[in-house]
Structures are given as C-alpha cells and as structure tokens.
Amino acid sequence: MTVSSFGSIIRSFVDGVIALNEHYEILWHDLNEDVPLKVVEGTPINSFIECDNVRFIHNETFPLSLNKKDFTVEVKVLSSDVDYIFLCIRENEISITEERLYCLEKIIDSLDEGVMMSNSEGEITLYNEAQEKMEGLTSKDIIGKHLWSVYNYNPQYSEHKHTFKTGKPIYSRYRAHSTINGIPKYVNYSTFPIQKDGKTISVFSISTNESRLKDRLHQTIELKRQANVITQEKVHSKNGTIYTFNDIKGKSLVLLDLIKEAQNVSIHNADTLIVGETGTGKELFTQSMHNHSPRADKPFVAINCAAIPETLLESTLFGTVKGAFTGATDQIGLFEYAQDGTLFLDEINSMPITLQSKLMRVLQERLVRKVGSNDVAPIKCTIISACNEDPEKLIAENKMRLDLFYRIAHTSLYIPPLRERTEDVHFFISYFLTTYQEKLSKNVPDISNALHESLLRYPWPGNIRELEHLVENLIIRVPETAEKMEVEHLPSYMRGKIVTVLPANSLEQGDIIQRPLKKIFNNTEKQLIEATLKLANWNVSQAAKKLGITRQSLQYHIKKHDLEKPTFYK
C-alpha cells in the first residue's frame, strides 16, 4: 500500500493528513479548507509546525493552534521497510462546545424564572440564580446531589423521576419544596423532559417568580382602582352622584316594572319614600331618580340619619347661627345646601321621635329655620327618604309618626327583597362572578350544582350586598386548581347559614346536601347523614366537611341515629 493510498483512507475520518518520512520531511498531504496550513512536500515538518527536537510516537496526540483555531493532532506510524508517520489533524470542537455551554448557562442565570435540571439518576445538574432566590438554596450546595436528599422526600414521589420514566410533562403545580426560617416557599412550576432520538436524557423544571407576579398583580389592581376612583370623582364633581338607572342590574319582571315606576315618579319632582331591606339598593334608586329628573344638574345631598347623633342631626339638617350653643358657628343646613336638587334622608326610621316632629313641620311649611335663629328660608329641594322596615310596622310600634309618613310619602316605592326575585339571584351570581374575576384578575372554576342550589334557596337577609360579598369571598378563597366551587369554599360564617332542602330522590342521585344539622328534622337528618357518609365512602372527616360541621359533631349524630358502617366499607 502506498503512502498516498493509506493517507487517503485516514483522510476520510479527519480534517487533514500530512505524511512524513523517517526524517520528518513531508512526503504527501491532503488538507481541507478548514485547516489554514500551506505545506510544501519535501520540506521538514518543523518549517510549518513549531516543534523542537521533533519525535513522534504512535497514537500520541498534541494540540495545534492555527489562526486562532484549535486543532488536535493524532500520530499514526506505519511500519514497513521504513517507518512512515501520519499526522491526522482534527478541528478541536471541544472549546466551541464549552463556550456555547458557558453562554447558555449565563443566559439561564439571567432569567427571572427559576430553572432546575436533573439527570437520569435524579441528580441535580443545573440550578440557576432565580431558583436560588425563590427557594433560599445555593447551587454549589446542591449540584450533584439527589433531588430527594435536597428536598427531603421519598424518591418514589419524585416528579422528575416520573417525568423521566414517562416522558410526559407536568404542568402548573403550586407547591413548597423548601422553607426559609420555617416559612414554606411556594413556587408555581412545570416540569418537562429533554429527549434526543426518542429517548429522555434529562428533565428540567421552570418555576415562576411568584413575588414578582404578585407585585405586578397588585400594581394592576391598584391602577384599576385608581381609574375607577378617577371615573367616580368625575361623576361626583357634577352633582354628587355616581349611579343612574343603567347601573341597576337584574332581570326579574318585578324589578323592571319598579324601574319604570321610579323613572315616572322622578320626572314629577314628588317627595318619595323608598322602602326596602338592607342591601336592596335604595340609594342606587335614589341617585338614579335624581339623574333622571329635571334636577339632574342640581346638587344631590345624602345623609344617613342613623349615623349621626340626635343633637348633631338637627343642626346638620337645619343649620346653625353663631352663638346658638357653645361652639356653634354660622352654617347652612343640608336643606338649604341641596338648593333646587335632591336631599336624600336614608334610614329615616332611625330618626328620634322628637326630631321627627320638627322635620314634619319643615316639610309641611316648606320653610327651614336654623338652630338659634328666628329667620326662615324656603325649601326648594325634593326630598327622597328611605327606610329598611315596613312603615306600617314602624307606626304601630311608635317608631315613626303617622303624620310624618304622610309628609314624606307623597308617593312610595317598594323594592322587593332578593329572596322574592329568584330570577335575579341567578343573574347576580353570574354577574358578580364575572365582575370579581376581572376585578381580582383570577380565573375560578364553575359553581357546583349543590352550591348553586344552596345559593338559590338561601333567603339572603342582606340581599344583593350580601350576595356580592359572598361571591367575592368565594373567588378569593377557592383555589384555581379546584374542579368546582363547593360549599366548603364558603367563609365559615356562611356555611352554617346556607340551607338547602332537596327532594329525597336527589340523595340517591349523589347530590350533596349542605345544611346545618340542627335545622333538619330527625328523619331527614338521618337520611342526610347516611347519604353523605355513603358519598364520602364512610370517611367521617370528609363527610363532616361536606356537611359543614365538625368531625366530633358528626360522630355524635352517627351515634344518635344508631348508624353503623357497612361491612363492605371495612
């Protein structure tokens, strides 16, 4: 075999070959364009490669640098009648790989998201700076260690091992793997496999920096709040109101008829009494009537008669003159301040009887006299009053003067409670769910049938305001990972109030009935407990949670009704 033929064989595996004789003179060469070396055959190799006392040994390697490129030279010796030396030149890709790896690690360390990677043995191979800050650990202390030894858990529960084995990612977990000063450090993370040629070679997790997300969320909420405040201030700056009839929500016919009636009354500037329970929206109607009336560009002045002591209420309504009593100054009352607009007397049923007689005289004469003055001023404003109890009941109990009632109620409007408007309960559940998900920037699951049925049957003594607060609390409390919003996600003070009475056959269909046991008759109580225990596979703790009572209380009722756990549950 000739030198050139042997060299050609070697050349197919490397980037260049130079053949030398026993005197280290170049006999033949074949170099590709990536090897920046121009050699002349018959010339000593040390003319082209810096090497003193040239001596090449079979299979030895040495580095070679040419024009800032790194190469590796491997020596092959072919022995025949004479020895021939072949220098096999291969571009050194190790430095390129190391440089690329260094850059990638720097990029990963600059990310806001935490990154952690492990190998097939569960050993941590990568742990960036963001992950260090989130979990309070350092990469130098945990790189090379097993995940379960670092986080102190059983290896069989390792999510990385599971992902490595199945090749399937795990999305959106929220868990604390470490603690700082005894405080769990919760992170939101997803885990993914790294596969090559269809085989998993590594697993990594990306963790979200929850603190930054929360800061941004709070900033967004604050911006929305400020925008709402600015909008409300703009409306307030016109006449002191923020509501119109467009803000009154609901779908029931009785509510729609009431809105039409209120609109008709407001046009005639008649003094009006609005009757409705707490939370039904009396001030909402009052402001809407003002804005629908010819007085819309005039002031709207509101006062809660229950919030001001009797001694101050009189001077607040009628005004004072200097010296009328100690500390009194010249001050106009709300009747005069309202001018040609609307004065809203909220919770007028809380006004003391003695002051009711003075108010009645003012309304009858349409003249107001300041406290301590003999001068009178005409009343030009329209007066809308509101009370949260039945006027006839108040009159019968001597809490409201009959003659005052006739003065303030030239016409009256009655806002029915929410429990009489089932259609509106449906509407407001959906409306407030949408409103507060947007307001709180949080997505939540749908309401379960059991909870929805409970909300529909609840009497809502606090009316719309109570329903709004309950929905807001639900959205705050329910985890985003929950499949449905259940009664167990209600605030504790509400669980005992929600009462649902479903048909008996619903128990057989697997519906969970949520109601306090003390309000259920014994026969229904026993049926309820049996059905709930059955659905919970006779897990007493789970059944108690579904019923909204303590485990001890449920055990008492089990004993009370002589209930025994079936043998197939044992």
XYZ file of C-alpha atoms in Angstrom, residues 74-322:
249
model
C -3.019 12.402 16.412
C 0.101 10.483 15.327
C -0.152 7.245 13.374
C 3.023 5.267 12.485
C 3.021 2.824 9.571
C 5.944 0.402 9.771
C 7.206 -1.252 6.614
C 10.707 -1.412 5.235
C 10.867 2.077 6.582
C 8.631 3.925 9.045
C 6.096 6.424 7.746
C 4.466 8.916 10.063
C 0.973 10.266 9.503
C -0.210 13.412 11.304
C -4.007 13.225 11.472
C -5.396 16.742 12.047
C -8.870 17.184 13.516
C -10.528 20.520 14.393
C -10.961 20.785 18.143
C -14.724 21.175 18.749
C -14.446 20.848 22.500
C -13.678 24.526 23.010
C -16.639 25.540 20.850
C -18.961 23.324 22.879
C -17.633 24.639 26.160
C -18.009 28.232 25.008
C -21.576 27.577 23.870
C -22.408 25.843 27.152
C -20.947 28.743 29.123
C -23.114 31.214 27.191
C -26.247 29.144 27.699
C -25.609 28.897 31.434
C -25.175 32.679 31.621
C -28.445 33.174 29.755
C -30.241 30.778 32.095
C -28.826 32.582 35.132
C -30.152 35.906 33.825
C -33.757 34.660 33.579
C -36.422 35.793 36.042
C -37.826 32.254 36.049
C -36.182 29.557 38.106
C -34.630 26.646 36.184
C -33.583 23.319 37.695
C -32.419 20.232 35.760
C -31.681 16.663 36.816
C -30.221 13.600 35.091
C -31.411 10.013 34.844
C -30.225 9.302 38.387
C -32.193 12.188 39.847
C -29.034 14.209 40.480
C -29.335 17.991 40.138
C -27.198 19.170 37.210
C -28.435 22.758 36.833
C -29.833 25.260 39.316
C -29.974 28.925 38.294
C -29.851 32.124 40.362
C -33.597 32.823 40.151
C -34.306 29.377 41.622
C -31.822 30.113 44.412
C -33.688 33.312 45.345
C -37.079 31.625 45.279
C -36.122 28.608 47.392
C -33.351 30.040 49.547
C -30.822 27.401 48.436
C -27.464 27.707 46.649
C -26.377 25.793 43.565
C -22.921 24.991 44.942
C -24.523 23.135 47.858
C -26.955 21.020 45.830
C -25.443 20.454 42.361
C -24.655 16.736 42.054
C -26.994 15.742 44.898
C -30.181 13.753 44.507
C -33.421 15.755 44.478
C -34.959 13.776 47.323
C -31.948 14.287 49.588
C -32.018 18.044 48.984
C -35.779 18.414 49.470
C -36.156 15.567 51.963
C -38.871 13.394 50.418
C -39.365 9.794 49.364
C -37.738 9.097 45.945
C -40.850 7.258 44.750
C -42.749 10.576 44.831
C -40.183 12.369 42.682
C -41.873 14.256 39.852
C -38.586 14.408 37.936
C -38.256 10.622 38.092
C -41.858 10.267 36.956
C -41.301 12.622 34.003
C -38.043 10.860 33.118
C -39.810 7.500 33.125
C -42.985 8.530 31.255
C -41.570 11.275 29.030
C -44.688 13.333 29.800
C -44.529 16.902 31.165
C -46.234 18.024 34.374
C -47.960 21.394 34.124
C -48.730 24.149 36.643
C -48.007 22.709 40.069
C -48.030 25.001 43.108
C -46.017 23.608 45.996
C -43.410 24.427 48.613
C -40.297 22.212 48.389
C -38.152 24.280 50.741
C -38.521 26.587 53.744
C -36.747 29.764 54.832
C -36.780 30.493 58.566
C -39.572 27.957 58.943
C -41.717 29.626 56.263
C -42.651 27.432 53.251
C -41.532 28.931 49.932
C -44.289 28.191 47.441
C -43.469 28.286 43.729
C -45.538 27.716 40.610
C -43.668 25.345 38.309
C -43.920 22.984 35.339
C -41.637 20.032 34.578
C -40.551 18.906 31.098
C -38.455 16.051 29.634
C -35.489 16.640 27.301
C -35.479 13.987 24.627
C -32.939 13.025 21.981
C -33.580 10.403 19.345
C -36.793 9.480 21.138
C -35.041 8.867 24.456
C -35.287 11.053 27.584
C -31.837 12.226 28.577
C -32.709 14.823 31.209
C -35.603 16.586 32.996
C -35.962 20.240 33.912
C -38.441 22.440 35.783
C -39.273 26.090 35.187
C -40.554 27.950 38.256
C -42.432 31.231 38.178
C -41.271 34.038 40.423
C -44.489 34.388 42.430
C -43.393 37.511 44.302
C -42.890 39.465 41.092
C -46.171 38.222 39.679
C -47.973 39.269 42.851
C -46.334 42.696 42.724
C -47.447 43.134 39.139
C -50.935 41.889 40.004
C -51.205 44.351 42.891
C -49.979 47.130 40.601
C -52.612 46.214 38.023
C -55.365 46.090 40.640
C -54.227 49.404 42.073
C -54.231 51.010 38.627
C -57.756 49.728 38.037
C -58.842 51.022 41.427
C -57.339 54.438 40.749
C -59.014 54.517 37.339
C -62.360 53.726 38.989
C -61.777 56.415 41.606
C -60.952 58.972 38.914
C -64.073 57.996 36.978
C -66.233 58.240 40.076
C -64.697 61.563 41.047
C -65.537 62.932 37.617
C -69.163 61.897 38.082
C -69.225 63.186 41.648
C -67.913 66.529 40.520
C -71.098 67.122 38.511
C -73.885 66.696 41.077
C -72.672 64.334 43.808
C -73.930 61.061 42.299
C -72.310 58.027 40.705
C -75.338 55.945 39.678
C -78.033 56.054 37.015
C -80.793 53.613 36.079
C -78.282 51.923 33.763
C -76.402 50.762 36.885
C -79.432 48.920 38.281
C -78.908 45.270 37.366
C -81.418 42.457 37.291
C -83.738 40.511 35.001
C -86.919 39.925 37.018
C -90.166 41.476 35.783
C -90.906 42.972 39.184
C -87.583 44.846 39.120
C -88.061 46.064 35.553
C -91.544 47.321 36.439
C -90.156 49.066 39.517
C -87.535 50.869 37.399
C -90.255 52.157 35.066
C -92.284 53.337 38.046
C -89.267 55.088 39.595
C -88.483 56.807 36.293
C -92.062 58.061 36.076
C -92.053 59.339 39.663
C -88.711 61.126 39.266
C -89.993 63.282 36.428
C -92.629 64.883 38.685
C -90.290 66.055 41.477
C -92.541 64.489 44.125
C -91.272 63.746 47.627
C -90.846 59.981 47.748
C -90.408 57.265 50.352
C -88.403 54.207 49.251
C -88.919 51.092 51.343
C -86.568 48.168 51.130
C -84.484 45.850 53.262
C -80.800 46.442 53.838
C -78.784 45.759 50.700
C -81.605 46.077 48.161
C -80.171 49.235 46.578
C -82.238 52.109 47.978
C -79.555 54.749 47.398
C -78.922 53.310 43.960
C -82.551 54.011 43.086
C -82.444 57.433 44.731
C -79.412 58.631 42.778
C -80.860 57.196 39.575
C -84.118 59.070 40.156
C -82.213 62.317 40.715
C -80.258 61.866 37.488
C -83.446 61.028 35.585
C -85.296 64.079 36.891
C -85.269 67.702 35.722
C -82.959 68.328 38.718
C -80.106 66.244 37.246
C -77.760 69.254 37.017
C -78.531 70.314 40.612
C -76.867 69.024 43.806
C -77.599 65.599 45.261
C -77.103 65.576 49.040
C -77.364 62.393 51.151
C -77.372 61.826 54.896
C -77.746 58.652 56.941
C -79.996 59.534 59.841
C -78.826 56.500 61.818
C -75.177 57.533 61.693
C -75.491 60.966 63.349
C -76.450 61.660 67.000
C -79.730 63.487 67.577
C -78.031 66.685 68.800
C -75.931 66.917 65.657
C -78.597 65.679 63.260
C -80.838 68.689 63.887
C -78.069 71.233 63.284
C -76.845 69.234 60.281
C -80.260 69.284 58.638
C -81.393 72.792 59.537
C -78.133 74.714 60.015
C -76.978 76.907 62.902
C -76.193 80.526 63.722
C -73.241 81.666 65.758
